[in-house]
């Protein structure tokens, strides 16, 4: 690819201002401390699926995980998927502002590095179908997973599995059809080198995508799966 310096200079990667309020931060693609504090942080969440629990709810798992646990053991989603998080994620996904991925994964890494629980041995981004990858030019989950792996010192494997069916975007389907839409959507090509794996995605909505990938990884030999996402939307 020809290096397009004009585009680069005009791109939002260059200014040293907060991406939300435009206050000068002095750092390339950043948020100021006020905007970081004002983000819709997930306060109380289900340990297993990451959905928001009402304030004061002391349960570890939500009702739906107690009745029908998903095929992953834990979820870490640090933000709620509402303004301005949706804006940042959409800029990343649909305008290709890849620097936003390092910004968001930096926030997630900061949270994860302070936890007590043992870390997974491998990070696997949710794969995009090759056709969609060609159209978009990048996989936002991979863009998030790479800096996460670097900061946390965990290997990132983007070749372990592939999306073999180009499924409809989950958000366009009624809830009941979502699981069916994803059935056998992923194929794992070899036995994972570790039994504890973190699946990385940008936004977790119903959890069906991560669930289907977790199921495929378990069939291939993984034992403990967790999901790391920037944000969690409601059920
Ligand atoms: Zn700001
Ligand atoms: Zn739950």
Coordinates of N, CA and C and ligand atoms in Angstrom, one line a residue:
X1 N 0.8 -1.2 0.0 CA 0.0 0.0 0.0 C 0.9 1.2 0.0
X2 N 0.5 2.2 -0.8 CA 1.3 3.5 -0.9 C 1.0 4.3 0.4
X3 N 2.1 4.8 1.0 CA 1.9 5.5 2.2 C 1.3 6.9 2.0
X4 N 0.1 7.0 2.5 CA -0.7 8.2 2.2 C -0.5 9.2 3.4
X5 N 0.5 10.0 3.3 CA 0.8 10.9 4.5 C -0.2 12.0 4.7
X6 N -0.8 12.4 3.6 CA -1.9 13.5 3.7 C -3.0 13.0 4.5
X7 N -3.4 11.7 4.1 CA -4.6 11.1 4.8 C -4.2 11.0 6.3
X8 N -3.0 10.6 6.5 CA -2.6 10.3 7.9 C -2.6 11.6 8.7
X9 N -2.1 12.7 8.1 CA -2.1 14.0 8.8 C -3.6 14.4 9.2
X10 N -4.5 14.1 8.2 CA -5.9 14.6 8.5 C -6.6 13.6 9.3
X11 N -6.1 12.5 9.5 CA -6.8 11.5 10.3 C -6.9 11.8 11.8
X12 N -7.9 11.3 12.4 CA -8.0 11.6 13.9 C -6.9 11.0 14.7
X13 N -6.0 10.2 14.0 CA -4.9 9.7 14.8 C -3.9 10.8 15.2
X14 N -3.9 11.9 14.4 CA -2.9 12.9 14.6 C -3.1 13.9 15.7
X15 N -4.3 14.4 15.9 CA -4.5 15.4 16.9 C -4.2 14.9 18.3
X16 N -3.8 15.8 19.2 CA -3.5 15.4 20.5 C -4.5 15.9 21.5
X17 N -5.8 15.6 21.1 CA -6.9 16.1 21.9 C -7.7 14.9 22.4
X18 N -8.5 15.1 23.4 CA -9.4 14.1 23.9 C -10.4 13.8 22.8
X19 N -10.7 12.5 22.5 CA -11.6 12.1 21.4 C -13.0 12.4 21.7
X20 N -13.3 12.8 22.9 CA -14.7 13.1 23.3 C -15.0 14.5 23.5
X21 N -14.1 15.2 24.2 CA -14.4 16.6 24.5 C -13.5 17.6 23.9
X22 N -12.4 17.1 23.2 CA -11.5 17.9 22.4 C -10.5 18.8 23.3
X23 N -10.5 18.5 24.6 CA -9.6 19.2 25.5 C -8.2 18.6 25.1
X24 N -7.2 19.5 25.2 CA -5.8 19.0 24.8 C -5.3 18.1 25.8
X25 N -4.8 16.9 25.4 CA -4.3 15.9 26.3 C -2.8 15.8 26.1
X26 N -2.3 16.1 24.9 CA -0.8 16.0 24.6 C -0.5 14.6 24.2
X27 N -1.5 13.6 24.2 CA -1.2 12.3 23.8 C -2.0 12.0 22.5
X28 N -1.4 11.2 21.6 CA -2.1 10.8 20.4 C -3.3 10.0 20.9
X29 N -4.4 10.1 20.2 CA -5.7 9.4 20.4 C -5.8 9.0 21.9
X30 N -6.5 9.9 22.6 CA -6.6 9.7 24.0 C -8.0 10.2 24.5
X31 N -8.2 9.9 25.7 CA -9.4 10.6 26.4 C -8.8 11.3 27.6
X32 N -9.4 12.4 28.0 CA -8.9 13.2 29.1 C -9.4 12.5 30.4
X33 N -8.8 12.8 31.5 CA -9.2 12.1 32.7 C -10.7 12.3 33.1
X34 N -11.2 13.5 32.8 CA -12.6 13.7 33.1 C -13.5 12.8 32.3
X35 N -13.2 12.7 31.0 CA -14.1 11.9 30.1 C -13.9 10.4 30.5
X36 N -12.7 10.0 30.9 CA -12.6 8.6 31.4 C -13.4 8.4 32.6
X37 N -13.4 9.3 33.5 CA -14.2 9.1 34.7 C -15.7 9.1 34.4
X38 N -16.1 9.8 33.4 CA -17.5 9.9 33.1 C -18.0 8.8 32.2
X39 N -17.2 7.9 31.8 CA -17.6 6.8 30.9 C -18.6 5.9 31.7
X40 N -19.6 5.3 31.0 CA -20.5 4.4 31.7 C -19.9 3.1 32.2
X41 N -19.1 3.2 33.2 CA -18.4 2.0 33.7 C -19.4 1.0 34.2
X42 N -19.1 -0.3 34.0 CA -19.9 -1.4 34.5 C -19.6 -1.5 36.0
X43 N -20.6 -1.3 36.8 CA -20.3 -1.4 38.3 C -20.6 -2.8 38.8
X44 N -21.8 -3.2 38.7 CA -22.2 -4.5 39.3 C -22.6 -5.4 38.1
X45 N -21.9 -6.5 37.9 CA -22.3 -7.3 36.7 C -22.2 -8.8 37.1
X46 N -22.9 -9.6 36.3 CA -22.9 -11.0 36.4 C -21.5 -11.6 36.1
X47 N -21.0 -12.4 37.0 CA -19.6 -12.9 36.9 C -19.5 -13.7 35.6
X48 N -20.6 -14.4 35.3 CA -20.4 -15.4 34.1 C -20.7 -14.7 32.8
X49 N -21.8 -13.9 32.7 CA -22.1 -13.4 31.3 C -21.9 -11.9 31.2
X50 N -21.5 -11.2 32.3 CA -21.1 -9.8 32.3 C -22.3 -8.8 32.2
X51 N -23.5 -9.3 32.2 CA -24.7 -8.4 32.1 C -24.8 -7.6 33.4
X52 N -25.3 -6.4 33.2 CA -25.4 -5.4 34.4 C -26.4 -6.0 35.4
X53 N -26.1 -6.0 36.6 CA -27.0 -6.3 37.7 C -27.4 -5.1 38.4
X54 N -28.6 -5.1 38.9 CA -29.1 -3.8 39.6 C -28.1 -3.5 40.8
X55 N -28.0 -2.2 41.0 CA -27.1 -1.8 42.1 C -27.5 -2.4 43.4
X56 N -26.6 -2.9 44.2 CA -26.9 -3.6 45.4 C -27.1 -5.1 45.3
X57 N -27.3 -5.6 44.1 CA -27.5 -7.0 43.9 C -26.2 -7.7 44.2
X58 N -26.2 -8.6 45.2 CA -25.0 -9.2 45.6 C -24.8 -10.6 45.0
X59 N -25.7 -11.0 44.1 CA -25.5 -12.3 43.5 C -24.3 -12.3 42.6
X60 N -23.6 -13.5 42.5 CA -22.5 -13.6 41.6 C -22.9 -13.8 40.2
X61 N -24.0 -14.5 40.0 CA -24.5 -14.8 38.6 C -26.0 -14.3 38.5
X62 N -26.3 -13.9 37.3 CA -27.7 -13.5 37.0 C -28.6 -14.7 36.9
X63 N -29.9 -14.4 36.9 CA -30.9 -15.5 36.9 C -30.7 -16.4 35.7
X64 N -30.5 -15.8 34.5 CA -30.4 -16.6 33.3 C -29.1 -17.5 33.3
X65 N -28.0 -17.0 33.9 CA -26.8 -17.9 34.0 C -27.1 -19.0 35.0
X66 N -27.9 -18.7 36.0 CA -28.1 -19.8 37.0 C -29.0 -20.9 36.4
X67 N -29.9 -20.5 35.5 CA -30.8 -21.4 34.9 C -30.2 -22.1 33.7
X68 N -29.5 -21.4 32.9 CA -29.0 -21.9 31.6 C -27.6 -21.3 31.4
X69 N -26.6 -21.9 32.1 CA -25.2 -21.2 32.0 C -24.7 -21.3 30.6
X70 N -24.1 -20.2 30.2 CA -23.4 -20.2 28.9 C -22.2 -21.1 28.9
X71 N -21.6 -21.4 27.7 CA -20.5 -22.3 27.7 C -19.1 -21.7 28.0
X72 N -19.2 -20.5 28.6 CA -17.9 -19.8 29.1 C -18.1 -19.6 30.6
X73 N -17.0 -19.6 31.3 CA -17.1 -19.5 32.7 C -17.2 -18.1 33.3
X74 N -16.6 -17.1 32.6 CA -16.6 -15.8 33.2 C -16.5 -14.7 32.0
X75 N -17.0 -13.5 32.3 CA -16.9 -12.4 31.4 C -16.4 -11.2 32.1
X76 N -15.6 -10.5 31.4 CA -15.1 -9.1 31.8 C -15.5 -8.2 30.7
X77 N -16.5 -7.3 31.0 CA -16.9 -6.2 30.1 C -16.9 -5.0 30.9
X78 N -16.0 -4.1 30.6 CA -15.8 -3.0 31.6 C -16.8 -1.8 31.4
X79 N -17.4 -1.7 30.3 CA -18.3 -0.5 30.0 C -19.6 -1.0 29.6
X80 N -20.6 -0.1 29.8 CA -21.9 -0.4 29.3 C -22.0 0.2 27.9
X81 N -22.7 -0.5 27.0 CA -22.8 -0.1 25.6 C -23.8 1.0 25.4
X82 N -23.5 2.2 25.8 CA -24.3 3.3 25.6 C -23.4 4.6 25.4
X83 N -24.0 5.7 25.0 CA -23.1 6.9 24.7 C -22.2 7.2 25.9
X84 N -21.0 7.6 25.6 CA -20.3 7.7 24.3 C -19.6 6.5 23.8
X85 N -19.8 5.3 24.5 CA -19.0 4.1 24.2 C -19.4 3.6 22.8
X86 N -20.8 3.7 22.4 CA -21.2 3.3 21.1 C -20.5 4.2 20.0
X87 N -20.4 5.4 20.3 CA -19.7 6.3 19.3 C -18.3 5.9 19.1
X88 N -17.6 5.6 20.2 CA -16.2 5.2 20.0 C -16.1 3.9 19.3
X89 N -16.9 2.9 19.6 CA -16.9 1.6 19.0 C -17.2 1.7 17.5
X90 N -18.2 2.5 17.2 CA -18.6 2.7 15.8 C -17.5 3.4 15.0
X91 N -16.9 4.4 15.6 CA -15.7 5.0 14.9 C -14.7 4.0 14.6
X92 N -14.4 3.1 15.5 CA -13.4 2.0 15.3 C -13.9 1.1 14.2
X93 N -15.1 0.6 14.2 CA -15.6 -0.4 13.3 C -15.9 0.1 11.9
X94 N -16.6 1.2 11.9 CA -17.1 1.6 10.6 C -16.3 2.7 9.9
X95 N -15.5 3.5 10.7 CA -14.7 4.5 10.1 C -13.2 4.1 10.1
X96 N -12.9 2.9 10.6 CA -11.6 2.4 10.6 C -10.6 3.2 11.4
X97 N -11.0 3.8 12.5 CA -10.1 4.5 13.4 C -9.5 3.5 14.3
X98 N -8.4 2.9 13.8 CA -7.9 1.8 14.5 C -7.2 2.2 15.8
X99 N -6.8 3.4 15.9 CA -6.2 3.9 17.1 C -7.1 3.8 18.3
X100 N -8.4 3.9 18.0 CA -9.4 3.8 19.1 C -9.3 2.4 19.8
X101 N -8.9 1.4 19.0 CA -8.8 0.0 19.6 C -7.7 0.0 20.7
X102 N -6.6 0.7 20.4 CA -5.6 0.7 21.5 C -6.0 1.5 22.7
X103 N -6.8 2.6 22.4 CA -7.3 3.4 23.5 C -8.2 2.5 24.4
X104 N -9.2 1.8 23.8 CA -10.1 1.0 24.5 C -9.5 -0.2 25.2
X105 N -8.6 -0.9 24.4 CA -8.0 -2.1 25.0 C -7.0 -1.7 26.2
X106 N -6.5 -0.5 26.1 CA -5.7 0.0 27.2 C -6.5 0.1 28.5
X107 N -7.8 0.6 28.4 CA -8.7 0.6 29.5 C -9.0 -0.8 30.1
X108 N -9.2 -1.7 29.1 CA -9.6 -3.1 29.5 C -8.3 -3.7 30.2
X109 N -7.2 -3.5 29.6 CA -5.9 -4.1 30.2 C -5.7 -3.6 31.6
X110 N -5.9 -2.3 31.8 CA -5.7 -1.7 33.1 C -6.6 -2.4 34.1
X111 N -7.8 -2.7 33.7 CA -8.7 -3.3 34.6 C -8.3 -4.8 34.9
X112 N -7.9 -5.5 33.8 CA -7.6 -6.9 34.0 C -6.3 -7.1 34.7
X113 N -5.4 -6.2 34.6 CA -4.1 -6.4 35.2 C -4.2 -6.3 36.8
X114 N -5.3 -5.7 37.3 CA -5.4 -5.6 38.7 C -6.2 -6.8 39.3
X115 N -6.6 -7.7 38.5 CA -7.4 -8.8 39.1 C -6.6 -9.9 39.8
X116 N -7.2 -10.6 40.7 CA -6.5 -11.6 41.4 C -6.6 -13.0 40.7
X117 N -7.6 -13.2 40.0 CA -7.8 -14.6 39.3 C -6.7 -14.8 38.4
X118 N -6.4 -16.1 38.1 CA -5.3 -16.4 37.2 C -5.6 -16.0 35.8
X119 N -4.6 -15.7 35.1 CA -4.8 -15.2 33.7 C -4.8 -16.4 32.7
X120 N -5.6 -16.2 31.6 CA -5.6 -17.3 30.6 C -4.2 -17.3 29.9
X121 N -4.0 -18.5 29.3 CA -2.7 -18.6 28.6 C -2.7 -18.2 27.2
X122 N -3.9 -17.9 26.7 CA -4.0 -17.5 25.3 C -5.2 -16.5 25.1
X123 N -5.0 -15.6 24.1 CA -6.1 -14.7 23.8 C -6.5 -15.0 22.4
X124 N -7.8 -15.1 22.1 CA -8.3 -15.4 20.8 C -9.4 -14.4 20.4
X125 N -9.1 -13.6 19.4 CA -10.2 -12.6 19.0 C -11.3 -13.4 18.2
X126 N -12.5 -12.9 18.4 CA -13.6 -13.5 17.6 C -13.4 -13.3 16.1
X127 N -13.2 -14.3 15.3 CA -12.9 -14.1 13.9 C -14.1 -13.6 13.1
X128 N -13.7 -12.8 12.1 CA -14.7 -12.3 11.2 C -14.7 -13.3 10.0
X129 N -15.8 -13.4 9.3 CA -15.8 -14.3 8.1 C -14.9 -13.6 7.1
X130 N -14.1 -14.4 6.3 CA -13.1 -13.8 5.4 C -13.8 -12.8 4.4
X131 N -15.0 -13.0 4.0 CA -15.6 -12.1 3.1 C -15.8 -10.7 3.8
X132 N -16.3 -10.7 5.1 CA -16.5 -9.5 5.8 C -15.1 -8.8 6.1
X133 N -14.2 -9.7 6.4 CA -12.8 -9.1 6.7 C -12.3 -8.4 5.4
X134 N -12.5 -9.0 4.3 CA -12.1 -8.3 3.0 C -12.7 -7.0 2.8
X135 N -14.0 -6.9 3.1 CA -14.8 -5.7 2.9 C -14.3 -4.6 4.0
X136 N -14.2 -5.0 5.2 CA -13.8 -4.0 6.3 C -12.3 -3.7 6.3
X137 N -11.5 -4.7 5.9 CA -10.1 -4.5 5.9 C -9.4 -4.8 7.2
X138 N -10.1 -5.0 8.2 CA -9.5 -5.4 9.5 C -10.6 -6.0 10.4
X139 N -10.1 -6.7 11.4 CA -11.1 -7.3 12.4 C -10.9 -6.5 13.7
X140 N -12.0 -5.8 14.1 CA -11.9 -5.0 15.3 C -11.5 -5.8 16.5
X141 N -11.9 -7.1 16.6 CA -11.6 -7.9 17.7 C -10.1 -8.2 17.8
X142 N -9.5 -8.4 16.6 CA -8.0 -8.6 16.5 C -7.3 -7.3 16.9
X143 N -7.8 -6.2 16.5 CA -7.2 -4.9 16.8 C -7.2 -4.6 18.3
X144 N -8.2 -5.2 19.0 CA -8.3 -5.0 20.4 C -7.4 -6.1 21.1
X145 N -7.4 -7.3 20.6 CA -6.7 -8.4 21.2 C -5.2 -8.2 21.2
X146 N -4.7 -7.6 20.1 CA -3.2 -7.5 20.0 C -2.6 -6.6 21.1
X147 N -3.1 -5.4 21.3 CA -2.5 -4.6 22.4 C -2.8 -5.2 23.7
X148 N -3.9 -5.9 23.9 CA -4.2 -6.5 25.2 C -3.2 -7.6 25.5
X149 N -2.9 -8.4 24.5 CA -1.9 -9.5 24.7 C -0.5 -8.9 25.0
X150 N -0.2 -7.8 24.3 CA 1.1 -7.2 24.5 C 1.2 -6.6 25.9
X151 N 0.2 -5.9 26.4 CA 0.3 -5.3 27.7 C 0.3 -6.4 28.8
X152 N -0.5 -7.4 28.6 CA -0.7 -8.4 29.7 C 0.3 -9.5 29.5
X153 N 1.1 -9.5 28.4 CA 2.1 -10.6 28.2 C 1.5 -12.0 28.0
X154 N 0.4 -12.0 27.2 CA -0.3 -13.2 26.8 C -0.3 -13.4 25.3
X155 N 0.0 -14.6 24.8 CA 0.0 -14.8 23.4 C -1.4 -14.6 22.8
X156 N -1.4 -14.0 21.6 CA -2.6 -13.8 20.8 C -2.6 -14.7 19.6
X157 N -3.6 -15.6 19.4 CA -3.7 -16.5 18.3 C -4.8 -16.1 17.4
X158 N -4.5 -15.6 16.2 CA -5.6 -15.2 15.3 C -5.8 -16.3 14.2
X159 N -5.1 -17.4 14.3 CA -5.2 -18.5 13.3 C -5.8 -19.8 13.9
X160 N -6.1 -19.8 15.2 CA -6.6 -21.0 15.8 C -7.9 -21.4 15.2
X161 N -8.8 -20.4 15.0 CA -10.1 -20.7 14.5 C -10.5 -19.7 13.4
X162 N -11.5 -20.2 12.6 CA -12.0 -19.3 11.6 C -13.5 -19.3 11.6
X163 N -14.1 -18.3 11.1 CA -15.5 -18.2 10.9 C -15.9 -18.8 9.6
X164 N -16.6 -19.9 9.6 CA -16.8 -20.7 8.3 C -18.1 -20.3 7.7
X165 N -19.0 -19.7 8.4 CA -20.2 -19.3 7.8 C -20.4 -17.8 7.9
X166 N -20.7 -17.1 6.8 CA -20.9 -15.7 6.9 C -22.3 -15.4 7.4
X167 N -22.5 -15.3 8.7 CA -23.8 -15.2 9.3 C -24.3 -13.8 9.2
X168 N -25.6 -13.7 9.3 CA -26.3 -12.4 9.4 C -25.8 -11.7 10.7
X169 N -25.6 -10.4 10.6 CA -25.3 -9.7 11.9 C -26.4 -10.0 12.9
X170 N -25.9 -10.4 14.1 CA -26.8 -10.8 15.2 C -27.8 -9.7 15.5
X171 N -27.4 -8.4 15.4 CA -28.3 -7.3 15.8 C -29.5 -7.2 14.9
X172 N -29.4 -7.8 13.7 CA -30.6 -7.7 12.7 C -31.6 -8.8 13.0
X173 N -31.3 -9.7 13.8 CA -32.2 -10.9 14.0 C -33.0 -10.8 15.3
X174 N -34.2 -11.4 15.3 CA -34.9 -11.5 16.5 C -34.1 -12.4 17.5
X175 N -34.2 -12.2 18.7 CA -33.4 -12.9 19.8 C -33.5 -14.4 19.6
X176 N -34.7 -14.9 19.2 CA -34.9 -16.4 19.1 C -34.1 -17.0 18.0
X177 N -33.8 -16.2 16.9 CA -33.1 -16.8 15.8 C -31.6 -16.7 15.9
X178 N -31.1 -16.0 17.0 CA -29.7 -15.7 17.0 C -28.8 -16.9 17.2
X179 N -29.2 -17.8 18.1 CA -28.4 -19.0 18.4 C -28.4 -19.8 17.1
X180 N -29.5 -20.0 16.5 CA -29.6 -20.8 15.2 C -28.7 -20.2 14.1
X181 N -28.7 -18.9 14.0 CA -27.9 -18.2 13.0 C -26.4 -18.5 13.2
X182 N -26.0 -18.8 14.4 CA -24.5 -19.0 14.6 C -24.1 -20.5 14.7
X183 N -25.1 -21.4 14.6 CA -24.7 -22.8 14.8 C -23.6 -23.2 13.9
X184 N -22.6 -23.8 14.4 CA -21.4 -24.2 13.6 C -20.8 -23.1 12.8
X185 N -20.8 -21.9 13.3 CA -20.3 -20.8 12.5 C -18.7 -20.8 12.6
X186 N -18.2 -21.5 13.6 CA -16.7 -21.4 13.8 C -16.1 -22.8 13.7
X187 N -14.9 -22.8 13.2 CA -14.2 -24.0 13.1 C -12.8 -23.8 13.8
X188 N -12.4 -24.7 14.7 CA -11.1 -24.6 15.3 C -10.2 -25.6 14.6
X189 N -9.0 -25.2 14.2 CA -8.2 -26.0 13.4 C -7.2 -26.9 14.1
X190 N -6.9 -26.6 15.3 CA -6.0 -27.5 16.1 C -6.3 -27.5 17.5
X191 N -5.6 -28.4 18.3 CA -5.8 -28.4 19.7 C -5.2 -27.2 20.3
X192 N -5.9 -26.4 21.1 CA -5.2 -25.2 21.7 C -4.0 -25.6 22.6
X193 N -3.0 -24.8 22.6 CA -1.8 -25.1 23.4 C -2.1 -24.9 24.9
X194 N -3.2 -24.3 25.3 CA -3.5 -24.1 26.7 C -5.0 -24.4 26.9
X195 N -5.3 -24.7 28.1 CA -6.7 -25.1 28.4 C -7.5 -23.9 28.8
X196 N -6.9 -22.8 29.2 CA -7.6 -21.6 29.6 C -7.4 -20.4 28.6
X197 N -8.5 -20.1 28.0 CA -8.5 -19.1 26.9 C -9.4 -18.0 27.1
X198 N -9.0 -16.8 26.7 CA -9.9 -15.6 26.7 C -10.3 -15.3 25.3
X199 N -11.6 -15.2 25.1 CA -12.1 -14.8 23.8 C -12.3 -13.3 23.8
X200 N -11.8 -12.6 22.8 CA -11.9 -11.1 22.8 C -12.9 -10.6 21.8
X201 N -13.8 -9.8 22.2 CA -14.8 -9.1 21.2 C -14.9 -7.7 21.6
X202 N -15.4 -6.9 20.7 CA -15.6 -5.5 21.0 C -16.8 -5.3 21.9
X203 N -18.0 -5.7 21.4 CA -19.2 -5.5 22.2 C -19.9 -6.9 22.4
X204 N -20.3 -7.2 23.6 CA -21.0 -8.4 23.8 C -22.5 -8.1 24.0
X205 N -23.3 -8.7 23.2 CA -24.8 -8.3 23.2 C -25.5 -9.5 23.9
X206 N -25.9 -10.5 23.1 CA -26.6 -11.6 23.7 C -25.6 -12.6 24.3
X207 N -24.4 -12.6 23.9 CA -23.4 -13.6 24.3 C -23.4 -14.8 23.4
X208 N -24.3 -14.9 22.4 CA -24.4 -16.1 21.6 C -23.1 -16.3 20.7
X209 N -22.5 -15.2 20.2 CA -21.3 -15.3 19.4 C -20.2 -15.9 20.2
X210 N -19.9 -15.3 21.3 CA -18.9 -15.8 22.2 C -19.2 -17.2 22.6
X211 N -20.5 -17.5 22.9 CA -20.9 -18.8 23.3 C -20.6 -19.9 22.3
X212 N -20.9 -19.5 21.0 CA -20.7 -20.5 20.0 C -19.2 -20.8 19.8
X213 N -18.4 -19.7 19.9 CA -16.9 -19.9 19.7 C -16.4 -20.7 20.9
X214 N -16.9 -20.4 22.1 CA -16.4 -21.1 23.3 C -16.8 -22.6 23.2
X215 N -17.9 -22.9 22.6 CA -18.3 -24.3 22.4 C -17.4 -25.0 21.5
X216 N -17.0 -24.3 20.4 CA -16.1 -24.9 19.4 C -14.7 -25.1 20.0
X217 N -14.3 -24.1 20.8 CA -12.9 -24.2 21.5 C -12.9 -25.4 22.5
X218 N -14.1 -25.5 23.2 CA -14.2 -26.6 24.2 C -14.1 -28.0 23.4
X219 N -14.8 -28.1 22.3 CA -14.8 -29.3 21.6 C -13.4 -29.6 21.1
X220 N -12.6 -28.6 20.9 CA -11.2 -28.8 20.4 C -10.2 -29.1 21.6
X221 N -10.7 -29.0 22.8 CA -9.9 -29.4 24.0 C -9.7 -28.3 25.0
X222 N -10.2 -27.1 24.8 CA -10.0 -26.0 25.8 C -11.0 -26.4 27.0
X223 N -10.6 -26.0 28.2 CA -11.5 -26.3 29.3 C -12.1 -25.1 30.0
X224 N -11.4 -24.1 30.1 CA -11.9 -22.9 30.8 C -11.9 -21.7 29.8
X225 N -13.1 -21.1 29.5 CA -13.2 -20.0 28.6 C -13.7 -18.8 29.3
X226 N -13.1 -17.7 29.0 CA -13.7 -16.4 29.5 C -13.8 -15.5 28.4
X227 N -14.6 -14.5 28.5 CA -14.9 -13.5 27.4 C -14.4 -12.2 27.9
X228 N -13.6 -11.5 27.1 CA -13.2 -10.1 27.4 C -13.8 -9.2 26.4
X229 N -14.6 -8.3 26.8 CA -15.2 -7.3 25.8 C -15.0 -5.9 26.4
X230 N -15.0 -5.0 25.5 CA -14.9 -3.6 25.9 C -16.3 -3.2 26.5
X231 N -17.4 -3.6 25.9 CA -18.7 -3.2 26.4 C -19.7 -4.3 26.4
X232 N -20.7 -4.1 27.2 CA -21.8 -5.1 27.3 C -23.1 -4.4 27.1
X233 N -23.8 -4.9 26.1 CA -25.2 -4.3 25.8 C -26.1 -5.2 26.7
X234 N -27.4 -4.8 26.8 CA -28.3 -5.6 27.5 C -28.6 -6.9 26.9
X235 N -29.4 -7.7 27.5 CA -29.7 -9.1 27.0 C -30.4 -9.0 25.7
Ligands
LIG1 ZN1 -12.4 14.7 27.4
LIG2 ZN1 -25.3 -13.9 33.7

